[in-house]
Amino acid sequence: MVKDIHESKILILDFGSQYTQLIARRLRENHIYCEIHPFNISIEKIEKFAPKGIILSGGPASVYSENSPKIGTEIFKMNIPVLGICYGMQLLTYLFGGEVVKAERHEYGKSELLILDKGDLFKNVSGSLPVWMSHGDRVLKMPEGFEPIAETENAPYAAMRNEEQRVYGVQFHPEVKHTQFGGKILENFAVEICGCEPSWTMENFIEYEIDKIKETVGNKNVICALSGGVDSSVVAALLHKAIKEQLYPIFVDTGLLRKGERESVEKTFMEKFHMKNFKTVDASDLFLKRLKGVTDPEEKRKIIGHTFIEVFEKAAKEMPDAEFLAQGTLYPDVIESVSVKGPSATIKSHHNVGGLPERLNFKLIEPLRELFKDEVRELGKELGLPDEIIKRQPFPGPGLAIRIIDEVKPEYLEILREADAIVLEEIKKAGLYNEIWQSFAVFLPLKTVGVMGDERTYDYVIAIRAVESTDGMTADWVKLPYELIEKVSNRVINEVKGVNRVVYDITSKPPGTIEWE
């Protein structure tokens, strides 16, 4: 059995900051394993988790408010280092008997940090650096036993330390990219102060997870729904490396895929990875039949989701001695399920088809549930997956059905496939594909008058959508070069029969969504 890569780890307690996930990502970039848990996790669970150190995240509350999230003092009796960030620092001040007040001047955005002590937390960090502030409260009086180790013009206690108890606080956000040396500061806390070993690498993860998969599965078989997207492809590649012919990947052709997508997936997994049990189920006729006459986006999604489960269930039952179902759950999904944030309104059903475990009597295997998306891509590269899969832009589970703003008809799908292929081809040629979160074509079922070859035309409209984002939660439209938009427009109109007009979507999210439906 390989060494447990989770042995040297940091616990992050979430107080509701929008940046909490960034803390974890910065630590993991420095090969430190960490997990995010709600601030109110029990002391018993913390002791069982056995972290080398604890980080208290920021948050929107004020420590002097009656209902603000707080923790007990038991964690300070565990004899492990603690770092408070923003609200976390104010909470430390409150718990240790210092004083926090509403700041006369709120500090949001960049500030210049002057480091007063370049030991431990600020080791090998510049003496003065720009940091990102986001707070309306400030520490007026430090608790007894603490000393200031950094300051800004508006915050004389921008960072503090109790060296004896190994408790630290920073008023700024080291996790955001605007803070110079932020990753180094977090690394210093984890490695220099907590004594963590930087062993969290994808190479080590593969070894560890392969052993774990073999131990879990034994001589039974595993099925997985393979879509060709990053997550499911990495799951399939990892499982195949671990259990070879015990893996049964099932690829469902819904008839709602992009041009050449089925052929590309089959070539990758059947020819490159030699997955002997790979199975394609062509259910395109069934999906199109059930979508006939349906125009409501939510109804489309439900029909596609239910039909996918039905088709997958039938195919899965034909797999010999299959006891396990592999699924591409990622760490952000796990975090959201236990988030301290309140419920949010449902804008629309999730893009990806889910609900498989509820309908199928299988034990669940989720080999990616500890990974962030960027780690999944890194893992895919380590496993030998091609760039066209690893760097693929997100593609919704319902496929092209939600990019046709009307009933899903075969002729509409054909037009959209051809137009979408041109959009992607030209964006790749321009070297912009990997810089854009999503870029695609949308079919609009309205006809406009045009002139082609001195003749009047009355054909359909294609909209181009390109957005930049970091997580899909918010997005801004990409300012594509005019020459590129012009080239795409000319090609679509000249090469795609039935289209005589192309428009460009310049709506951000919010108020719009990335997909049109």
Coordinates of C-alpha atoms in Angstrom, one line a residue:
M1 CA 0.0 0.0 0.0
V2 CA 1.4 3.4 -1.0
K3 CA 1.8 6.1 1.6
D4 CA -1.4 7.9 2.6
I5 CA -1.3 11.3 0.8
H6 CA -3.9 12.7 3.2
E7 CA -1.7 12.3 6.3
S8 CA -0.2 15.8 6.2
K9 CA -3.2 18.1 5.9
I10 CA -4.8 21.5 6.7
L11 CA -8.4 22.0 7.8
I12 CA -10.2 25.1 6.5
L13 CA -13.3 26.2 8.5
D14 CA -15.7 28.1 6.2
F15 CA -17.4 31.2 7.6
G16 CA -19.1 32.0 4.4
S17 CA -16.4 33.9 2.4
Q18 CA -16.7 34.0 -1.4
Y19 CA -13.0 33.2 -1.4
T20 CA -12.9 30.1 0.8
Q21 CA -12.4 27.7 -2.1
L22 CA -9.5 29.8 -3.3
I23 CA -7.7 29.1 0.0
A24 CA -7.9 25.4 -0.7
R25 CA -6.8 25.8 -4.3
R26 CA -3.7 27.9 -3.3
L27 CA -2.7 25.3 -0.7
R28 CA -3.1 22.4 -3.2
E29 CA -1.1 24.3 -5.8
N30 CA 1.7 24.1 -3.2
H31 CA 1.0 20.3 -2.9
I32 CA -0.6 20.6 0.5
Y33 CA -3.8 18.5 1.0
C34 CA -6.6 20.3 2.7
E35 CA -10.4 20.1 3.1
I36 CA -13.1 22.7 3.7
H37 CA -15.7 22.1 6.4
P38 CA -18.4 24.3 7.9
F39 CA -17.3 26.5 10.8
N40 CA -19.7 24.6 13.2
I41 CA -18.1 21.2 12.6
S42 CA -17.8 19.3 16.0
I43 CA -14.5 19.2 17.9
E44 CA -14.8 15.4 17.8
K45 CA -14.8 15.5 13.9
I46 CA -11.8 17.9 13.9
E47 CA -9.9 15.5 16.2
K48 CA -10.7 12.6 14.0
F49 CA -9.7 14.5 10.9
A50 CA -6.3 15.2 12.7
P51 CA -5.1 18.3 10.8
K52 CA -1.6 19.7 11.1
G53 CA -3.1 23.2 11.2
I54 CA -6.4 25.1 10.9
I55 CA -7.4 28.1 8.8
L56 CA -10.4 30.2 9.7
S57 CA -11.8 31.7 6.4
G58 CA -13.2 35.2 5.9
G59 CA -16.9 35.9 6.0
P60 CA -19.5 38.6 5.6
A61 CA -20.5 38.9 9.3
S62 CA -19.2 41.1 12.1
V63 CA -17.9 39.4 15.2
Y64 CA -19.8 41.7 17.5
S65 CA -23.1 40.9 15.9
E66 CA -25.3 38.6 18.0
N67 CA -25.9 36.0 15.3
S68 CA -22.4 36.0 13.7
P69 CA -20.8 32.6 13.2
K70 CA -18.4 31.7 16.1
I71 CA -16.4 28.7 17.3
G72 CA -15.5 27.5 20.8
T73 CA -12.0 27.8 22.2
E74 CA -11.5 24.0 22.2
I75 CA -9.4 24.1 19.0
F76 CA -6.8 26.2 20.7
K77 CA -6.2 23.4 23.2
M78 CA -5.3 20.9 20.4
N79 CA -1.8 22.3 20.2
I80 CA -1.9 22.9 16.5
P81 CA -1.3 26.2 14.6
V82 CA -4.3 28.4 13.6
L83 CA -4.4 31.1 11.0
G84 CA -7.4 33.5 10.8
I85 CA -8.0 35.3 7.5
C86 CA -10.0 38.6 7.5
Y87 CA -13.2 37.7 9.6
G88 CA -11.1 34.8 10.9
M89 CA -8.5 37.2 12.3
Q90 CA -11.3 39.3 13.9
L91 CA -12.8 36.2 15.4
L92 CA -9.4 35.3 16.9
T93 CA -9.1 38.8 18.3
Y94 CA -12.6 38.4 19.8
L95 CA -12.0 34.9 21.3
F96 CA -8.7 35.9 22.9
G97 CA -10.0 39.1 24.5
G98 CA -9.0 41.8 22.0
E99 CA -11.3 44.5 20.6
V100 CA -12.9 44.7 17.1
V101 CA -14.8 47.8 16.0
K102 CA -16.5 49.1 12.9
A103 CA -13.8 50.8 10.8
E104 CA -14.2 54.5 10.1
R105 CA -12.8 53.8 6.6
H106 CA -13.8 50.5 5.0
E107 CA -10.9 48.9 3.1
Y108 CA -11.8 47.2 -0.2
G109 CA -9.3 46.5 -3.0
K110 CA -5.6 46.8 -3.1
S111 CA -3.5 48.1 -0.2
E112 CA 0.2 48.2 0.4
L113 CA 1.4 45.9 3.1
L114 CA 4.5 46.7 5.1
I115 CA 6.0 43.6 6.8
L116 CA 7.4 44.2 10.3
D117 CA 8.7 40.7 10.9
K118 CA 10.0 38.4 8.1
G119 CA 10.1 35.3 10.2
D120 CA 7.8 32.2 9.8
L121 CA 4.6 33.5 8.1
F122 CA 6.4 36.0 5.9
K123 CA 9.5 34.0 5.3
N124 CA 11.0 34.7 1.8
V125 CA 8.4 37.4 1.1
S126 CA 9.1 40.9 -0.1
G127 CA 9.2 43.6 2.7
S128 CA 6.4 45.6 1.0
L129 CA 3.8 44.1 -1.2
P130 CA 0.3 44.8 -2.6
V131 CA -2.5 42.8 -0.9
W132 CA -6.2 42.5 -1.3
M133 CA -8.4 43.9 1.4
S134 CA -12.2 43.4 1.8
H135 CA -13.4 44.4 5.3
G136 CA -15.6 46.9 7.1
D137 CA -14.3 46.1 10.6
R138 CA -10.9 46.3 12.1
V139 CA -8.9 45.2 15.1
L140 CA -8.7 48.2 17.5
K141 CA -6.8 46.4 20.3
M142 CA -4.8 43.1 19.9
P143 CA -5.3 40.4 22.5
E144 CA -2.7 39.9 25.2
G145 CA 0.2 37.8 24.0
F146 CA -0.1 39.0 20.4
E147 CA 2.2 41.2 18.4
P148 CA 1.8 43.0 15.1
I149 CA 3.9 41.5 12.2
A150 CA 2.5 43.6 9.3
E151 CA 0.6 46.9 8.8
T152 CA -1.1 49.0 6.1
E153 CA -1.9 52.7 6.1
N154 CA -5.4 52.1 7.4
A155 CA -4.7 48.9 9.5
P156 CA -1.9 49.1 12.0
Y157 CA -2.6 45.4 12.8
A158 CA -2.9 44.0 9.2
A159 CA -1.2 40.8 10.5
M160 CA -0.6 39.5 14.1
R161 CA 1.0 36.6 15.8
N162 CA 1.0 34.8 19.2
E163 CA 4.2 32.9 18.8
E164 CA 3.9 30.8 21.9
Q165 CA 0.4 29.4 21.0
R166 CA 1.2 29.5 17.2
V167 CA -1.9 31.5 16.4
Y168 CA -1.8 33.9 13.5
G169 CA -4.1 36.4 11.9
V170 CA -4.1 38.4 8.6
Q171 CA -6.6 41.1 7.8
F172 CA -6.0 40.7 4.0
H173 CA -6.8 37.8 1.7
P174 CA -3.6 35.9 0.7
E175 CA -5.7 33.5 -1.4
V176 CA -6.7 35.9 -4.1
K177 CA -4.4 36.5 -7.1
H178 CA -4.3 40.3 -6.4
T179 CA -2.2 39.6 -3.2
Q180 CA 1.4 39.3 -4.2
F181 CA 3.2 36.3 -2.6
G182 CA -0.2 35.1 -1.3
G183 CA 0.4 31.5 -2.2
K184 CA 3.8 31.7 -0.5
I185 CA 2.3 33.1 2.7
L186 CA -0.2 30.2 2.8
E187 CA 2.6 27.7 2.0
N188 CA 4.7 29.2 4.9
F189 CA 1.8 28.6 7.3
A190 CA 1.3 25.0 6.1
V191 CA 5.0 23.9 5.7
E192 CA 7.1 26.2 8.0
I193 CA 4.6 26.6 10.8
C194 CA 2.4 23.4 10.7
G195 CA 5.1 21.1 9.4
C196 CA 3.1 19.7 6.5
E197 CA 4.9 17.6 3.9
P198 CA 4.1 18.8 0.3
S199 CA 3.1 15.3 -0.9
W200 CA -0.2 16.2 -2.7
T201 CA 0.7 15.6 -6.3
M202 CA -1.3 13.9 -9.1
E203 CA 1.4 11.3 -9.5
N204 CA 1.0 10.3 -5.8
F205 CA -2.8 10.6 -6.2
I206 CA -2.8 8.1 -9.0
E207 CA -0.8 5.5 -7.0
Y208 CA -3.0 6.0 -3.9
E209 CA -6.3 6.0 -5.8
I210 CA -5.4 2.9 -7.9
D211 CA -4.7 0.9 -4.7
K212 CA -7.9 2.2 -3.2
I213 CA -10.0 1.3 -6.3
K214 CA -8.5 -2.2 -6.4
E215 CA -9.2 -2.8 -2.7
T216 CA -12.8 -1.5 -3.1
V217 CA -13.7 -3.3 -6.3
G218 CA -12.0 -6.7 -5.8
N219 CA -13.0 -9.0 -8.6
K220 CA -16.3 -7.2 -9.4
N221 CA -16.9 -5.1 -12.5
V222 CA -17.5 -1.3 -12.7
I223 CA -19.6 0.6 -15.1
C224 CA -19.4 4.3 -15.9
A225 CA -21.3 6.8 -18.0
L226 CA -18.8 8.2 -20.4
S227 CA -19.8 11.5 -22.1
G228 CA -16.4 12.6 -23.5
G229 CA -16.2 15.5 -21.1
V230 CA -13.2 16.1 -18.9
D231 CA -14.6 14.6 -15.7
S232 CA -16.1 11.3 -17.0
S233 CA -13.1 10.8 -19.3
V234 CA -10.6 11.2 -16.4
V235 CA -12.7 8.8 -14.3
A236 CA -12.7 6.2 -17.1
A237 CA -8.9 6.5 -17.7
L238 CA -8.1 6.2 -14.0
L239 CA -10.4 3.2 -13.5
H240 CA -9.0 1.5 -16.6
K241 CA -5.5 2.0 -15.4
A242 CA -6.5 0.4 -12.1
I243 CA -8.8 -2.5 -13.1
K244 CA -8.4 -2.9 -16.9
E245 CA -11.1 -5.3 -18.3
Q246 CA -13.2 -5.0 -15.1
L247 CA -14.3 -1.5 -16.4
Y248 CA -17.4 -1.2 -18.7
P249 CA -17.7 2.3 -20.1
I250 CA -21.1 3.2 -21.6
F251 CA -21.3 6.1 -24.1
V252 CA -24.9 7.2 -24.9
D253 CA -25.3 8.9 -28.2
T254 CA -28.4 11.1 -27.5
G255 CA -28.4 12.6 -31.1
L256 CA -27.8 15.9 -29.4
L257 CA -24.0 15.9 -29.7
R258 CA -21.7 18.2 -31.6
K259 CA -20.2 17.4 -35.0
G260 CA -17.8 14.5 -34.9
E261 CA -18.1 14.1 -31.1
R262 CA -19.2 10.4 -31.1
E263 CA -16.3 9.4 -33.5
S264 CA -13.8 11.4 -31.4
V265 CA -14.8 9.7 -28.1
E266 CA -14.8 6.2 -29.7
K267 CA -11.4 6.8 -31.2
T268 CA -9.8 8.0 -27.9
F269 CA -11.1 5.2 -25.7
M270 CA -11.2 2.3 -28.1
E271 CA -8.1 2.9 -30.1
K272 CA -5.8 4.9 -27.8
F273 CA -6.8 3.4 -24.4
H274 CA -7.8 0.0 -25.9
M275 CA -10.9 -0.2 -23.6
K276 CA -12.2 -3.6 -24.8
N277 CA -15.6 -3.3 -23.0
F278 CA -16.4 0.2 -24.4
K279 CA -20.0 0.3 -25.5
T280 CA -21.8 2.9 -27.6
V281 CA -25.6 3.0 -27.2
D282 CA -27.2 4.9 -30.1
A283 CA -30.5 6.3 -28.7
S284 CA -30.7 9.3 -30.9
D285 CA -34.1 8.3 -32.4
L286 CA -35.6 7.8 -29.0
F287 CA -34.4 11.2 -27.7
L288 CA -35.6 13.1 -30.7
K289 CA -39.0 11.3 -30.6
R290 CA -39.6 12.3 -27.0
L291 CA -38.5 15.9 -27.6
K292 CA -40.9 16.3 -30.6
G293 CA -43.1 19.3 -30.1
V294 CA -41.4 20.3 -26.8
T295 CA -40.2 24.0 -26.6
D296 CA -40.1 24.7 -22.9
P297 CA -36.4 24.5 -21.7
E298 CA -37.1 22.9 -18.3
E299 CA -39.3 20.3 -20.0
K300 CA -36.5 19.5 -22.5
R301 CA -34.1 19.0 -19.6
K302 CA -36.4 16.7 -17.7
I303 CA -37.1 14.6 -20.8
I304 CA -33.5 14.3 -21.6
G305 CA -32.5 13.5 -18.0
H306 CA -35.2 10.8 -17.6
T307 CA -34.5 9.3 -21.0
F308 CA -30.8 9.2 -20.3
I309 CA -31.3 7.3 -17.1
E310 CA -33.7 4.9 -18.8
V311 CA -31.3 4.1 -21.6
F312 CA -28.3 3.9 -19.3
E313 CA -30.1 1.6 -16.9
K314 CA -31.0 -0.8 -19.7
A315 CA -27.4 -0.9 -21.0
A316 CA -26.0 -1.3 -17.4
K317 CA -28.2 -4.3 -16.7
E318 CA -26.5 -6.1 -19.7
M319 CA -23.1 -5.7 -18.1
P320 CA -21.8 -8.9 -16.6
D321 CA -21.4 -9.0 -12.8
A322 CA -21.3 -5.2 -12.5
E323 CA -21.6 -4.1 -8.8
F324 CA -20.2 -0.6 -8.9
L325 CA -21.1 2.6 -10.7
A326 CA -18.3 5.2 -11.2
Q327 CA -19.3 8.9 -11.2
G328 CA -17.3 12.1 -11.8
T329 CA -18.3 14.0 -8.6
L330 CA -15.8 16.8 -7.9
Y331 CA -14.8 18.5 -4.6
P332 CA -16.8 21.7 -5.3
D333 CA -19.9 19.5 -5.5
V334 CA -19.1 18.0 -2.1
I335 CA -18.4 21.4 -0.6
E336 CA -21.7 22.9 -1.9
S337 CA -23.6 20.0 -0.2
V338 CA -22.4 21.1 3.2
S339 CA -22.0 24.8 2.5
V340 CA -22.7 27.3 5.3
K341 CA -24.4 29.6 2.8
G342 CA -28.1 29.8 2.6
P343 CA -30.2 28.2 -0.2
S344 CA -30.2 30.0 -3.5
A345 CA -33.0 30.3 -6.0
T346 CA -33.1 27.6 -8.8
I347 CA -32.5 29.5 -12.0
K348 CA -32.7 26.3 -14.1
S349 CA -31.9 22.6 -13.7
H350 CA -28.3 21.7 -13.6
H351 CA -26.7 21.3 -17.1
N352 CA -25.3 17.8 -16.3
V353 CA -27.5 14.7 -16.3
G354 CA -27.6 13.4 -12.7
G355 CA -29.7 11.1 -10.6
L356 CA -28.1 7.8 -11.8
P357 CA -27.5 6.3 -8.3
E358 CA -31.1 6.6 -7.3
R359 CA -32.3 4.6 -10.2
L360 CA -29.6 2.0 -10.3
N361 CA -28.8 -0.6 -7.6
F362 CA -25.0 -0.1 -7.6
K363 CA -22.4 0.9 -5.1
L364 CA -21.0 4.3 -5.9
I365 CA -17.3 5.0 -6.7
E366 CA -16.3 8.6 -6.9
P367 CA -12.5 8.8 -7.5
L368 CA -12.5 12.5 -8.2
R369 CA -14.5 13.7 -5.2
E370 CA -11.4 15.2 -3.5
L371 CA -10.3 17.2 -6.6
F372 CA -10.9 20.7 -8.0
K373 CA -11.4 21.1 -11.8
D374 CA -7.9 22.2 -12.4
E375 CA -6.6 19.2 -10.6
V376 CA -8.8 16.9 -12.7
R377 CA -7.2 18.4 -15.8
E378 CA -3.8 17.9 -14.3
L379 CA -4.7 14.3 -13.5
G380 CA -6.0 13.7 -17.0
K381 CA -2.7 14.9 -18.5
E382 CA -0.8 12.6 -16.1
L383 CA -3.0 9.7 -17.4
G384 CA -2.2 10.5 -21.0
L385 CA -5.5 11.9 -22.1
P386 CA -5.3 14.2 -25.2
D387 CA -5.5 18.0 -24.9
E388 CA -8.8 18.0 -26.9
I389 CA -10.4 16.3 -23.9
I390 CA -8.3 17.8 -21.0
K391 CA -8.7 21.4 -22.2
R392 CA -12.3 20.9 -23.5
Q393 CA -14.7 23.8 -22.7
P394 CA -17.7 22.8 -20.6
F395 CA -20.5 21.3 -22.6
P396 CA -24.0 20.9 -21.1
G397 CA -25.5 17.5 -20.4
P398 CA -28.7 18.2 -22.5
G399 CA -26.3 18.9 -25.4
L400 CA -27.5 21.0 -28.4
A401 CA -31.1 20.7 -27.3
I402 CA -30.7 23.8 -25.1
R403 CA -29.0 25.7 -27.9
I404 CA -32.0 25.4 -30.1
I405 CA -34.5 28.0 -28.9
D406 CA -37.5 26.0 -30.1
E407 CA -38.5 22.4 -30.7
V408 CA -35.6 20.1 -31.4
K409 CA -35.9 19.1 -35.0
P410 CA -33.4 17.1 -37.0
E411 CA -32.9 19.9 -39.6
Y412 CA -32.3 22.4 -36.8
L413 CA -29.7 20.1 -35.3
E414 CA -27.9 19.7 -38.6
I415 CA -27.7 23.5 -39.1
L416 CA -26.5 24.1 -35.5
R417 CA -23.9 21.3 -35.7
E418 CA -22.3 22.8 -38.8
A419 CA -22.4 26.4 -37.5
D420 CA -21.0 25.4 -34.1
A421 CA -18.2 23.4 -35.8
I422 CA -17.2 26.6 -37.7
V423 CA -17.3 28.7 -34.5
L424 CA -15.0 26.3 -32.6
E425 CA -12.7 25.8 -35.6
E426 CA -12.0 29.5 -36.1
I427 CA -11.6 30.2 -32.4
K428 CA -9.1 27.4 -32.2
K429 CA -7.3 28.8 -35.3
A430 CA -7.1 32.2 -33.6
G431 CA -5.4 30.6 -30.6
L432 CA -8.2 31.7 -28.2
Y433 CA -10.0 28.4 -27.4
N434 CA -8.0 27.7 -24.2
E435 CA -8.5 31.3 -23.0
I436 CA -12.3 31.2 -23.2
W437 CA -14.5 29.5 -20.7
Q438 CA -17.2 28.6 -23.4
S439 CA -17.7 29.4 -27.0
F440 CA -20.5 28.1 -29.1
A441 CA -23.3 28.7 -31.6
V442 CA -27.1 29.0 -30.8
F443 CA -29.9 28.3 -33.3
L444 CA -32.7 30.9 -33.4
P445 CA -35.8 29.6 -35.1
L446 CA -36.8 33.0 -36.6
K447 CA -36.3 33.8 -40.2
T448 CA -34.9 37.1 -41.6
V449 CA -34.7 38.5 -45.1
G450 CA -31.4 38.5 -46.8
V451 CA -29.8 38.9 -50.3
M452 CA -27.5 36.2 -51.6
G453 CA -26.3 36.0 -55.2
D454 CA -28.7 38.9 -56.2
E455 CA -31.6 36.8 -54.9
R456 CA -33.9 37.3 -51.9
T457 CA -33.4 34.8 -49.0
Y458 CA -35.6 34.1 -46.0
D459 CA -33.5 32.0 -43.7
Y460 CA -32.6 31.3 -40.0
V461 CA -30.3 33.2 -37.6
I462 CA -27.3 31.9 -35.7
A463 CA -26.0 33.6 -32.6
I464 CA -22.4 33.3 -31.4
R465 CA -21.7 33.1 -27.7
A466 CA -18.3 33.4 -26.1
V467 CA -17.8 34.1 -22.4
E468 CA -14.9 34.3 -19.9
S469 CA -15.3 33.0 -16.4
T470 CA -13.4 31.2 -13.6
D471 CA -16.1 28.9 -12.3
G472 CA -19.3 29.5 -14.4
M473 CA -21.0 31.3 -11.5
T474 CA -20.5 34.7 -13.2
A475 CA -19.3 35.4 -16.7
D476 CA -18.5 38.3 -19.0
W477 CA -18.8 38.3 -22.8
V478 CA -15.5 38.0 -24.6
K479 CA -14.4 40.9 -26.8
L480 CA -13.5 38.8 -29.8
P481 CA -11.5 40.5 -32.5
Y482 CA -13.8 42.0 -35.2
E483 CA -11.9 40.2 -37.9
L484 CA -12.6 36.8 -36.2
I485 CA -16.3 37.5 -35.8
E486 CA -16.4 38.6 -39.4
K487 CA -14.7 35.4 -40.6
V488 CA -17.0 33.2 -38.6
S489 CA -20.1 35.1 -39.9
N490 CA -18.9 34.8 -43.5
R491 CA -18.2 31.1 -43.2
V492 CA -21.5 30.3 -41.5
I493 CA -23.6 32.2 -44.0
N494 CA -21.7 30.8 -47.0
E495 CA -21.2 27.2 -45.8
V496 CA -24.3 26.4 -43.7
K497 CA -27.4 26.0 -45.8
G498 CA -30.5 27.7 -44.3
V499 CA -28.6 30.5 -42.5
N500 CA -28.5 34.1 -43.8
R501 CA -27.7 36.1 -40.6
V502 CA -25.2 35.8 -37.7
V503 CA -25.4 37.9 -34.5
Y504 CA -23.0 38.1 -31.5
D505 CA -24.3 37.9 -27.9
I506 CA -22.9 40.6 -25.6
T507 CA -24.8 39.7 -22.5
S508 CA -22.9 39.0 -19.2
K509 CA -24.0 36.7 -16.4
P510 CA -25.8 38.1 -14.5
P511 CA -28.3 39.3 -15.8
G512 CA -28.2 36.6 -18.5
T513 CA -27.1 33.0 -18.1
I514 CA -24.2 31.4 -20.1
E515 CA -26.5 29.0 -22.0
W516 CA -29.6 30.5 -23.7
E517 CA -31.9 27.9 -22.1

